[in-house]
RNA sequence: UGUCCCAUGGUGUAAUGGUAGCACAUCUGAUUUUGGUUCAGCUUGCCUAGGUUCGAAUCCUGGUGGGACAACCA
């Protein structure tokens, strides 16, 4: 069950798509049936933008007791592959949805072929032997009408013959196409005799070499909807101009099907998801993968669903995000902060708190006995007591974060500086006494004295101390590799890039790997995808490529850090 | 010199003819053994000009601004 945010009255206001659906139901359209479809082309992995489409396609069906089918729009064998089919199914399921049936547009090739024959016989389609350049030239421009093709009035028998031979492989690719005969002067470019079949000799991932002529999107999509009984065909805004053509083909299809009565699929368009600083175009993502700028579609930096999954995002965080942004017809750009907030909101309740030191420096408690080990109790999650506690070993020599010590600290620095008291989380209050540096002035060791009366739980521990530091025991810690992902994937927003190559805009800091990070022992047995909050640092999860010898953590999202803001101001 | 779509704080989104609300972001304060969380609060908005109406973010018209459309891609 998918959660939705409700307002005070307990009713969530409907988005415009739900309004349309409810109106159609109220009017008794399509026998009060609701059927949707999610129609990806299997030419790449799903990204966060697809998640938005998935949520509305499946969500509408779920909400109005209808069904949503998965349909692969596989009408262009050149770009498609079964690898993508598998990944798409996996990602939809991970998001928590179940489809009614799995269909393929390629299953409809015979029906589409028959439909094309119908159009030819009715004098509504013809074989054009011009080159693509000639056809493009004749098409005119948005402001100038097009011109008729010299082949436009070819006899029907000739059209039928050539169409048949097109599919037998008698002609080379590009030699001829089948076009619908509509209106070369239409103000809608898509009505200027759109191409509906072209020759492709590349084998298809499902039908092999059975076909040589393949239908175009416009000729396959609406028709597939119609064959399946789709009532609401929800897609993104750029298909708005296609809708009249969608309707035109449906009209033609209905001519010989009186038995279908008033049934008619309806296309509805919503705004595509754009995220600040995030590459979302499938073409560019494919380029990143092919040029090995990332380590595959599931690289944790990728905005793909599997990339986010690997990076520790949860399905519910994605649902909550999609729920926050809504569906409209306004083409805007969403701040990634909204997505990251949804992730933090979810992980705050679920992630176990652990101690990890990313940039370690040694802290020696000079008055703590050598060899002594105390087990300190740490709460697993202050938001959820039922998650229990775990113990962390405390010793004389600890690691703390290098940036948690400053010799000459500004006023608002609440961490360790000579003479100032700080609390070691879950342990003692300590007071810094000094530090040791190497020849270059780098701090190598920090010294402090602990107050034995201030161990957590003791009355003296209630003393007010501004700063609380996380730490791990030198002796009891383990080493790991931690990948820090910069939250900004690009240095500019997509769309602002103009003519620049988007690859040059990729933030070089996108991936920073820190090796030698010191973590508490607790993490030794963590499993892939387990989520943790590194105290005061951020949310991290275990990368599936981790081994017993090498633990790799991905930063899911950084913690909100108000200290860095204070620091920037000074 | 076209057709279609869109316009509410910085960002996104509600209000569908009757008090412009919510979230994120920002800032301030309180609590806090995470500079996290939580809580309280501040600041910021109906593109514009007319019209209809007792009353317009909402309906109409004209501007302005943005987007989509000229792939044998989907």
XYZ file of C-alpha atoms (C1' of nucleotides) in Angstrom:
644
model
C 0.000 0.000 0.000
C 1.332 3.373 -0.950
C 1.106 6.134 1.602
C -0.117 9.550 0.631
C -0.016 12.778 2.541
C -3.390 13.900 3.710
C -4.433 17.365 4.664
C -6.280 18.340 7.807
C -9.657 17.177 6.593
C -8.147 13.808 5.832
C -8.688 14.324 2.124
C -5.913 14.944 -0.278
C -6.803 17.334 -3.039
C -6.978 15.598 -6.374
C -4.454 16.245 -9.070
C -5.790 17.172 -12.484
C -5.433 13.630 -13.778
C -7.556 12.243 -10.967
C -10.112 14.952 -11.664
C -10.333 13.814 -15.287
C -10.599 10.172 -14.290
C -13.321 10.871 -11.746
C -15.236 12.905 -14.274
C -15.018 10.095 -16.796
C -16.240 7.665 -14.168
C -19.086 9.970 -13.221
C -20.105 10.121 -16.864
C -20.020 6.364 -17.107
C -17.405 6.262 -19.832
C -15.875 2.956 -20.911
C -18.250 0.912 -18.762
C -16.751 2.467 -15.646
C -13.569 0.534 -16.222
C -10.170 2.061 -15.525
C -7.118 0.718 -17.275
C -3.709 2.298 -17.592
C -0.339 1.192 -18.830
C 3.292 1.949 -18.204
C 4.915 1.885 -21.650
C 8.713 2.141 -21.533
C 10.884 1.537 -24.547
C 13.448 -1.072 -23.488
C 16.378 1.048 -24.578
C 17.812 2.028 -21.215
C 17.384 1.805 -17.490
C 14.585 3.563 -15.650
C 15.422 6.828 -13.907
C 13.751 8.964 -11.280
C 11.672 10.650 -13.984
C 10.182 7.292 -14.896
C 9.353 6.790 -11.237
C 7.018 9.740 -11.534
C 5.289 8.161 -14.524
C 5.144 4.789 -12.789
C 3.525 6.299 -9.706
C 0.718 7.901 -11.687
C 0.160 4.985 -14.083
C 0.026 2.385 -11.348
C -1.366 4.798 -8.799
C -4.442 5.684 -10.841
C -5.203 2.034 -11.459
C -4.766 1.228 -7.785
C -6.891 4.124 -6.585
C -9.801 3.489 -8.948
C -9.806 -0.295 -8.807
C -8.498 -0.669 -12.302
C -5.466 -2.410 -13.681
C -2.176 -1.167 -14.966
C -0.260 -3.238 -17.460
C 3.371 -3.103 -18.319
C 3.890 -2.674 -22.041
C 7.240 -2.531 -23.723
C 7.143 -0.122 -26.623
C 9.576 -2.103 -28.710
C 9.040 -0.835 -32.214
C 12.634 0.120 -32.943
C 14.863 -2.988 -32.759
C 18.032 -0.970 -33.316
C 17.952 0.570 -29.862
C 16.355 -2.145 -27.804
C 17.602 -5.071 -25.782
C 16.345 -7.727 -23.332
C 18.820 -6.484 -20.732
C 16.662 -3.410 -20.427
C 13.444 -5.405 -20.243
C 14.729 -7.268 -17.206
C 15.990 -4.197 -15.412
C 12.746 -2.328 -15.984
C 10.703 -5.117 -14.437
C 13.039 -5.302 -11.474
C 12.865 -1.580 -10.818
C 9.072 -1.403 -10.989
C 8.810 -4.215 -8.496
C 11.340 -2.591 -6.233
C 9.131 0.477 -6.178
C 6.402 -1.809 -4.913
C 4.055 -2.082 -7.875
C 2.485 -5.090 -9.536
C 1.348 -5.005 -13.128
C -1.654 -6.820 -14.483
C -0.046 -8.229 -17.628
C 3.186 -7.798 -19.480
C 2.619 -6.837 -23.096
C 4.907 -5.950 -25.944
C 4.059 -3.630 -28.799
C 5.795 -6.235 -30.949
C 2.973 -8.648 -30.075
C 0.704 -6.376 -32.081
C 2.797 -6.326 -35.245
C 0.269 -8.557 -37.069
C -2.697 -6.420 -36.002
C -0.863 -3.231 -36.833
C -0.007 -4.690 -40.217
C -3.660 -5.397 -40.858
C -4.554 -1.892 -39.803
C -1.991 -0.461 -42.193
C -3.483 -2.573 -44.992
C -6.897 -1.186 -44.092
C -5.627 2.365 -44.432
C -4.025 1.581 -47.790
C -7.205 -0.002 -49.074
C -9.191 3.004 -47.923
C -6.804 5.254 -49.803
C -5.497 6.708 -46.563
C -1.909 5.541 -46.818
C 0.708 5.297 -49.541
C 4.232 4.164 -50.187
C 6.643 7.042 -50.603
C 9.927 6.344 -52.369
C 11.570 9.657 -51.619
C 14.632 9.955 -49.446
C 14.295 11.141 -45.882
C 15.881 14.442 -46.915
C 13.283 14.989 -49.613
C 10.457 14.117 -47.273
C 11.790 16.457 -44.621
C 12.110 19.240 -47.136
C 8.564 18.762 -48.369
C 7.223 18.736 -44.864
C 7.548 22.511 -44.675
C 8.134 24.232 -41.362
C 5.857 24.977 -38.441
C 4.999 28.271 -40.104
C 4.942 27.114 -43.726
C 2.700 24.407 -45.185
C 4.189 21.307 -46.719
C 3.964 20.002 -50.276
C 2.418 16.794 -51.545
C 4.712 13.917 -52.360
C 4.761 12.875 -56.035
C 3.865 9.373 -54.814
C 0.859 10.565 -52.861
C -1.700 9.300 -55.362
C -0.099 5.994 -56.195
C -2.735 3.353 -57.052
C -3.919 1.240 -54.133
C -2.819 -2.068 -55.690
C 0.668 -0.746 -56.187
C 0.791 0.420 -52.573
C -0.305 -2.987 -51.332
C 2.281 -4.720 -53.471
C 5.150 -2.496 -52.402
C 4.165 -2.630 -48.731
C 4.205 -6.423 -48.887
C 7.591 -6.450 -50.570
C 8.943 -3.867 -48.111
C 8.413 -6.374 -45.355
C 9.943 -9.257 -47.280
C 13.255 -7.523 -47.358
C 13.266 -6.750 -51.061
C 14.314 -3.164 -50.429
C 17.118 -1.593 -48.528
C 16.563 0.527 -45.438
C 15.509 4.027 -46.375
C 14.404 2.994 -49.863
C 10.713 3.628 -49.094
C 8.239 4.213 -46.286
C 4.531 3.959 -45.715
C 2.880 7.279 -44.948
C -0.617 8.089 -43.802
C -2.383 10.400 -46.241
C -3.764 13.197 -44.094
C -2.983 16.848 -44.776
C 0.338 18.306 -45.899
C -0.898 21.803 -45.070
C -2.012 21.049 -41.519
C -0.872 23.468 -38.849
C 0.038 20.422 -36.806
C 3.250 19.026 -38.229
C 2.281 15.531 -37.194
C -0.623 15.575 -39.633
C 1.588 16.251 -42.633
C 1.422 12.678 -43.917
C 3.276 11.052 -41.001
C 5.495 8.083 -41.711
C 3.933 5.013 -40.166
C 6.179 2.171 -41.377
C 9.853 2.080 -42.200
C 12.300 -0.645 -43.181
C 14.717 -1.868 -40.497
C 16.862 -4.913 -41.085
C 18.361 -5.072 -37.621
C 17.032 -8.159 -35.828
C 14.400 -7.521 -33.185
C 15.060 -8.737 -29.633
C 11.785 -10.672 -29.621
C 10.616 -11.230 -33.198
C 14.053 -11.800 -34.675
C 14.080 -11.349 -38.453
C 10.398 -12.075 -39.038
C 9.683 -8.451 -39.877
C 11.524 -5.978 -42.043
C 8.962 -3.194 -41.836
C 8.351 -1.726 -38.417
C 5.612 0.653 -37.254
C 6.497 4.070 -35.885
C 5.572 5.256 -32.397
C 2.528 7.229 -33.501
C 1.165 4.281 -35.376
C 1.829 1.780 -32.609
C 1.174 3.516 -29.333
C -2.459 4.565 -29.478
C -3.320 1.429 -31.361
C -1.707 -0.733 -28.691
C -3.700 1.161 -26.096
C -6.814 0.422 -28.089
C -6.058 -3.287 -28.527
C -5.490 -3.656 -24.797
C -8.491 -1.705 -23.639
C -6.563 1.123 -22.041
C -8.914 3.896 -20.910
C -6.420 6.516 -19.772
C -3.121 6.754 -21.561
C -1.001 8.966 -19.359
C 2.203 10.377 -20.772
C 4.438 13.431 -20.592
C 3.859 16.884 -22.000
C 5.936 16.554 -25.153
C 3.302 14.207 -26.570
C 0.643 16.872 -26.380
C 0.986 17.721 -30.070
C 0.721 14.044 -30.896
C -2.695 13.743 -29.314
C -4.729 14.835 -32.370
C -2.931 12.164 -34.388
C -3.465 9.644 -31.605
C -7.175 10.408 -31.831
C -7.156 10.308 -35.633
C -5.752 6.783 -35.723
C -8.228 5.667 -33.080
C -11.017 7.046 -35.267
C -9.736 5.041 -38.214
C -9.418 1.966 -36.064
C -12.985 2.259 -34.819
C -14.444 2.472 -38.335
C -14.579 -1.286 -38.734
C -15.256 -2.136 -35.111
C -18.832 -1.316 -34.256
C -18.655 -3.936 -31.505
C -16.370 -1.662 -29.512
C -19.211 0.789 -29.048
C -18.210 3.964 -27.326
C -14.940 2.617 -25.937
C -12.088 4.982 -26.565
C -8.682 5.436 -24.939
C -7.782 8.931 -23.898
C -4.346 10.482 -23.774
C -3.531 12.744 -20.829
C -0.242 14.599 -20.506
C 1.561 15.751 -17.362
C 4.800 17.593 -16.693
C 7.978 15.594 -16.862
C 10.262 15.598 -13.830
C 13.254 17.920 -14.038
C 15.709 18.060 -11.170
C 18.237 20.780 -10.567
C 21.806 19.843 -11.436
C 20.742 16.376 -12.513
C 21.269 14.732 -15.878
C 18.012 13.067 -16.768
C 18.082 12.495 -20.497
C 18.256 8.817 -21.383
C 20.539 9.614 -24.282
C 23.062 11.315 -22.008
C 22.861 8.621 -19.372
C 23.555 6.033 -22.046
C 26.525 8.103 -23.159
C 27.898 8.173 -19.611
C 27.657 4.403 -19.438
C 29.092 3.739 -22.894
C 31.995 6.105 -22.428
C 32.643 4.578 -19.021
C 32.416 7.888 -17.220
C 30.402 5.922 -14.683
C 30.641 2.261 -13.758
C 27.317 1.259 -15.276
C 23.656 2.099 -15.044
C 23.605 1.344 -11.338
C 26.569 3.518 -10.465
C 25.519 5.248 -7.246
C 25.927 8.627 -8.891
C 23.363 7.858 -11.564
C 19.825 9.224 -11.220
C 18.553 5.815 -12.275
C 16.284 3.892 -9.981
C 18.903 1.198 -9.574
C 21.534 3.871 -8.958
C 19.512 5.371 -6.152
C 18.764 1.913 -4.807
C 22.453 1.129 -4.679
C 23.058 4.424 -2.972
C 20.619 3.588 -0.225
C 17.459 5.392 -1.239
C 14.356 3.541 -0.108
C 11.227 2.999 -2.198
C 9.183 4.915 0.334
C 11.473 7.920 0.130
C 10.932 8.021 -3.615
C 7.179 7.651 -3.203
C 7.087 10.470 -0.695
C 9.100 12.666 -2.993
C 6.836 11.996 -5.976
C 3.865 12.653 -3.766
C 5.248 16.038 -2.755
C 5.934 17.289 -6.266
C 2.547 16.494 -7.773
C 1.322 16.371 -11.355
C 0.532 19.485 -13.351
C 1.046 20.868 -16.836
C 3.609 23.407 -15.725
C 7.066 22.630 -16.991
C 9.338 23.572 -14.098
C 12.447 22.307 -12.403
C 12.420 20.750 -8.965
C 15.120 21.444 -6.405
C 17.037 18.241 -5.574
C 16.836 19.417 -1.958
C 13.245 18.229 -1.992
C 14.312 14.740 -2.981
C 17.082 14.661 -0.411
C 14.707 15.872 2.259
C 12.360 12.989 1.463
C 15.282 10.600 1.867
C 16.401 12.072 5.191
C 12.866 12.093 6.485
C 12.561 8.384 5.817
C 16.052 7.326 6.874
C 15.908 9.350 10.074
C 13.308 6.894 11.328
C 14.982 3.752 9.993
C 18.747 4.123 9.941
C 20.827 2.807 12.794
C 23.195 5.313 14.367
C 26.810 4.257 14.287
C 30.124 5.946 14.804
C 32.497 6.413 11.956
C 35.473 8.689 11.580
C 36.140 9.652 8.006
C 39.337 11.618 8.491
C 40.905 10.182 11.627
C 43.349 11.822 13.996
C 44.486 10.194 17.228
C 43.165 11.413 20.559
C 44.985 10.234 23.714
C 43.343 10.464 27.107
C 46.436 10.922 29.236
C 44.749 10.116 32.544
C 42.916 6.998 31.314
C 44.567 3.680 32.288
C 46.462 1.890 29.522
C 44.902 -1.405 28.537
C 41.550 -0.644 30.097
C 38.451 -1.280 27.964
C 34.973 -0.089 28.863
C 31.893 -0.998 26.871
C 29.766 2.062 26.281
C 26.103 1.736 25.505
C 24.883 3.496 22.367
C 21.268 4.020 21.373
C 20.575 2.602 17.931
C 18.010 5.202 17.000
C 16.795 8.022 19.236
C 13.650 8.272 17.089
C 12.721 4.671 17.763
C 13.519 3.149 21.151
C 12.446 -0.295 19.971
C 15.569 -0.486 17.847
C 17.555 -1.068 21.036
C 21.175 -0.444 21.911
C 24.617 -1.665 21.079
C 27.982 -1.418 22.827
C 31.091 0.401 21.678
C 34.545 -0.253 23.093
C 36.153 2.752 24.795
C 39.926 2.906 25.344
C 42.782 5.287 26.089
C 43.548 5.888 22.426
C 40.721 6.967 20.171
C 40.214 8.368 16.711
C 38.248 11.521 16.252
C 37.470 13.584 13.193
C 40.370 15.819 12.178
C 38.012 18.722 11.652
C 36.684 18.352 15.195
C 39.864 19.904 16.581
C 41.060 23.458 16.139
C 44.007 25.053 17.874
C 42.733 28.601 17.460
C 38.997 28.298 17.365
C 36.446 30.959 16.523
C 33.754 31.836 19.074
C 31.063 29.528 17.820
C 33.296 26.485 17.532
C 31.820 24.025 20.023
C 34.237 21.207 19.404
C 37.679 20.465 20.719
C 40.150 23.238 21.357
C 42.696 23.576 24.178
C 41.043 24.362 27.493
C 37.488 23.663 26.308
C 35.331 20.800 27.536
C 33.554 18.535 25.068
C 31.551 15.395 25.470
C 32.522 12.158 23.820
C 29.221 10.723 22.691
C 28.010 7.917 24.969
C 31.153 8.261 27.111
C 32.938 10.925 29.153
C 33.346 14.648 29.214
C 36.935 15.492 28.410
C 39.093 18.584 28.433
C 41.720 19.200 25.805
C 45.234 19.800 27.090
C 47.241 20.139 23.888
C 48.461 18.475 20.740
C 51.572 17.272 18.946
C 52.601 18.323 15.437
C 55.048 17.042 12.877
C 57.715 19.151 11.171
C 55.231 20.539 8.677
C 52.832 21.651 11.364
C 50.285 18.881 10.817
C 48.567 17.708 13.939
C 49.476 14.114 14.689
C 48.112 13.595 18.185
C 45.693 15.394 20.439
C 45.807 15.119 24.208
C 42.974 15.410 26.699
C 42.007 14.412 30.212
C 38.764 12.673 30.978
C 36.549 13.269 34.001
C 35.752 9.819 35.505
C 32.578 11.151 37.135
C 30.972 12.069 33.834
C 30.450 8.731 32.183
C 27.048 8.620 30.466
C 24.405 7.786 32.999
C 26.299 9.197 35.979
C 24.870 12.286 37.670
C 27.853 14.437 36.718
C 27.274 13.639 33.051
C 24.344 16.009 33.019
C 26.740 18.913 33.069
C 26.076 21.316 30.227
C 28.661 20.908 27.507
C 28.173 22.476 24.105
C 29.895 20.011 21.832
C 29.499 16.273 21.430
C 32.051 14.344 19.411
C 31.892 10.939 17.818
C 34.887 8.639 18.201
C 36.095 5.085 17.719
C 38.677 3.099 19.654
C 41.988 2.749 17.820
C 42.350 -0.823 18.912
C 38.767 -1.861 18.216
C 38.037 -0.035 15.000
C 37.927 -1.396 11.473
C 38.993 0.231 8.234
C 36.694 0.938 5.338
C 36.367 2.733 2.047
C 33.758 5.428 1.975
C 32.464 7.009 -1.188
C 31.278 10.534 -0.798
C 29.015 11.603 -3.560
C 28.695 15.209 -4.198
C 25.031 16.067 -4.152
C 25.492 18.032 -7.341
C 26.068 15.946 -10.346
C 26.338 18.836 -12.773
C 27.648 22.316 -12.216
C 24.729 23.815 -14.123
C 21.104 22.944 -14.457
C 20.145 20.840 -17.425
C 18.816 23.205 -20.046
C 21.143 26.003 -19.055
C 23.969 24.214 -20.751
C 23.013 25.541 -24.191
C 25.601 24.401 -26.711
C 28.147 23.184 -24.182
C 28.889 19.507 -23.915
C 27.156 18.280 -20.796
C 30.108 16.079 -19.943
C 32.244 19.121 -19.342
C 29.736 20.297 -16.775
C 29.956 17.184 -14.645
C 31.218 18.074 -11.241
C 34.669 16.516 -10.845
C 33.974 16.160 -7.128
C 31.015 13.946 -7.896
C 32.912 10.993 -6.582
C 35.371 11.268 -3.784
C 36.628 8.072 -2.243
C 37.993 8.199 1.261
C 40.073 5.212 2.221
C 41.308 4.467 5.698
C 38.144 5.661 7.389
C 37.789 4.174 10.841
C 34.514 2.598 11.851
C 33.232 0.910 14.931
C 33.380 -2.902 14.955
C 29.610 -3.133 14.898
C 29.723 -2.559 11.134
C 31.837 -5.578 10.353
C 28.812 -7.781 9.813
C 26.567 -5.336 8.006
C 24.844 -6.494 4.851
C 24.583 -4.849 1.441
C 22.071 -2.018 1.253
C 21.882 -1.720 5.067
C 21.335 1.895 5.959
C 23.255 3.706 8.689
C 23.564 7.181 9.937
C 27.161 8.037 10.633
C 26.844 10.220 13.655
C 26.990 13.899 12.661
C 28.078 13.095 9.081
C 25.301 11.691 6.951
C 23.396 8.630 5.834
C 25.378 5.794 4.342
C 24.661 2.346 3.047
C 26.784 -0.654 2.320
C 27.633 -1.102 -1.328
C 26.798 -4.549 -2.720
C 30.352 -4.827 -4.028
C 31.698 -4.920 -0.481
C 33.603 -7.981 0.641
C 34.650 -9.260 4.032
C 38.039 -7.669 3.490
C 36.834 -4.462 1.973
C 33.819 -2.599 3.228
C 32.550 0.063 0.857
C 30.026 2.639 1.971
C 28.049 4.956 -0.259
C 26.798 8.197 1.095
C 23.076 8.173 0.558
C 22.636 11.795 1.458
C 24.517 14.172 3.749
C 23.110 15.225 7.074
C 21.938 18.795 7.365
C 24.945 20.566 8.725
C 24.457 24.007 10.193
C 28.076 24.255 11.360
C 29.311 24.451 7.775
C 26.986 27.398 7.251
C 28.374 29.180 10.282
C 31.855 28.387 9.049
C 31.128 29.831 5.608
C 29.944 33.075 7.126
C 33.091 33.687 9.130
C 5.456 34.708 -38.862
C 1.679 29.026 -37.684
C -0.630 25.265 -34.150
C -0.882 23.477 -29.251
C 0.277 23.952 -23.990
C 1.609 26.689 -19.606
C 1.978 31.146 -15.926
C 0.399 31.427 -7.672
C 6.733 33.357 -2.559
C 13.590 31.413 -4.173
C 11.587 26.109 -5.772
C 7.366 22.969 -6.296
C 2.264 22.604 -5.309
C -3.134 23.769 -3.228
C -7.437 26.830 -3.232
C -12.185 25.633 -9.261
C -16.467 32.619 -8.181
C -16.199 34.056 -1.450
C -10.114 35.035 4.321
C -4.221 32.980 -0.943
C -2.739 27.687 2.276
C 1.074 23.580 2.358
C 6.008 21.453 1.612
C 11.115 22.310 0.570
C 14.744 26.179 0.914
C 16.185 30.586 3.920
C 16.459 33.157 8.595
C 15.364 33.545 14.164
C 14.476 31.248 18.847
C 13.568 26.778 22.241
C 14.733 21.612 23.390
C 18.616 18.032 22.493
C 24.663 13.373 24.966
C 24.341 13.922 16.830
C 25.783 21.719 15.029
C 21.006 15.592 13.460
C 15.832 15.152 14.958
C 11.723 17.751 17.145
C 9.073 22.316 18.302
C 7.783 27.569 17.762
C 8.167 31.736 14.717
C 9.898 35.455 10.735
C 10.486 36.826 5.609
C 8.861 36.105 0.630
C 3.620 35.203 -4.013
C -1.620 35.371 -7.650
C 2.955 37.812 -15.163
C 0.335 42.336 -17.204
C -3.866 45.467 -18.981
C -8.831 45.583 -19.638
C -13.781 43.208 -19.121
C -17.941 40.182 -16.616
C -19.529 40.061 -11.301
C -21.785 42.365 -5.039
C -17.170 39.677 -5.233
C -11.915 37.059 -9.782
C -5.811 33.418 -8.546
C -10.262 31.172 -10.585
C -14.516 33.154 -16.117
C -13.680 36.307 -21.003
C -10.374 39.384 -24.295
C -5.687 41.580 -25.556
C -0.629 41.785 -24.308
C 4.010 39.739 -22.109
C 6.971 35.617 -20.834
C 8.163 30.311 -21.039
C 7.703 25.426 -23.345
C 6.450 21.694 -27.221
C 6.059 20.585 -32.586
C 9.683 20.604 -38.803
C 13.560 12.033 -36.343
C 12.568 6.532 -41.478
C 13.373 7.967 -32.187
C 9.982 6.961 -28.341
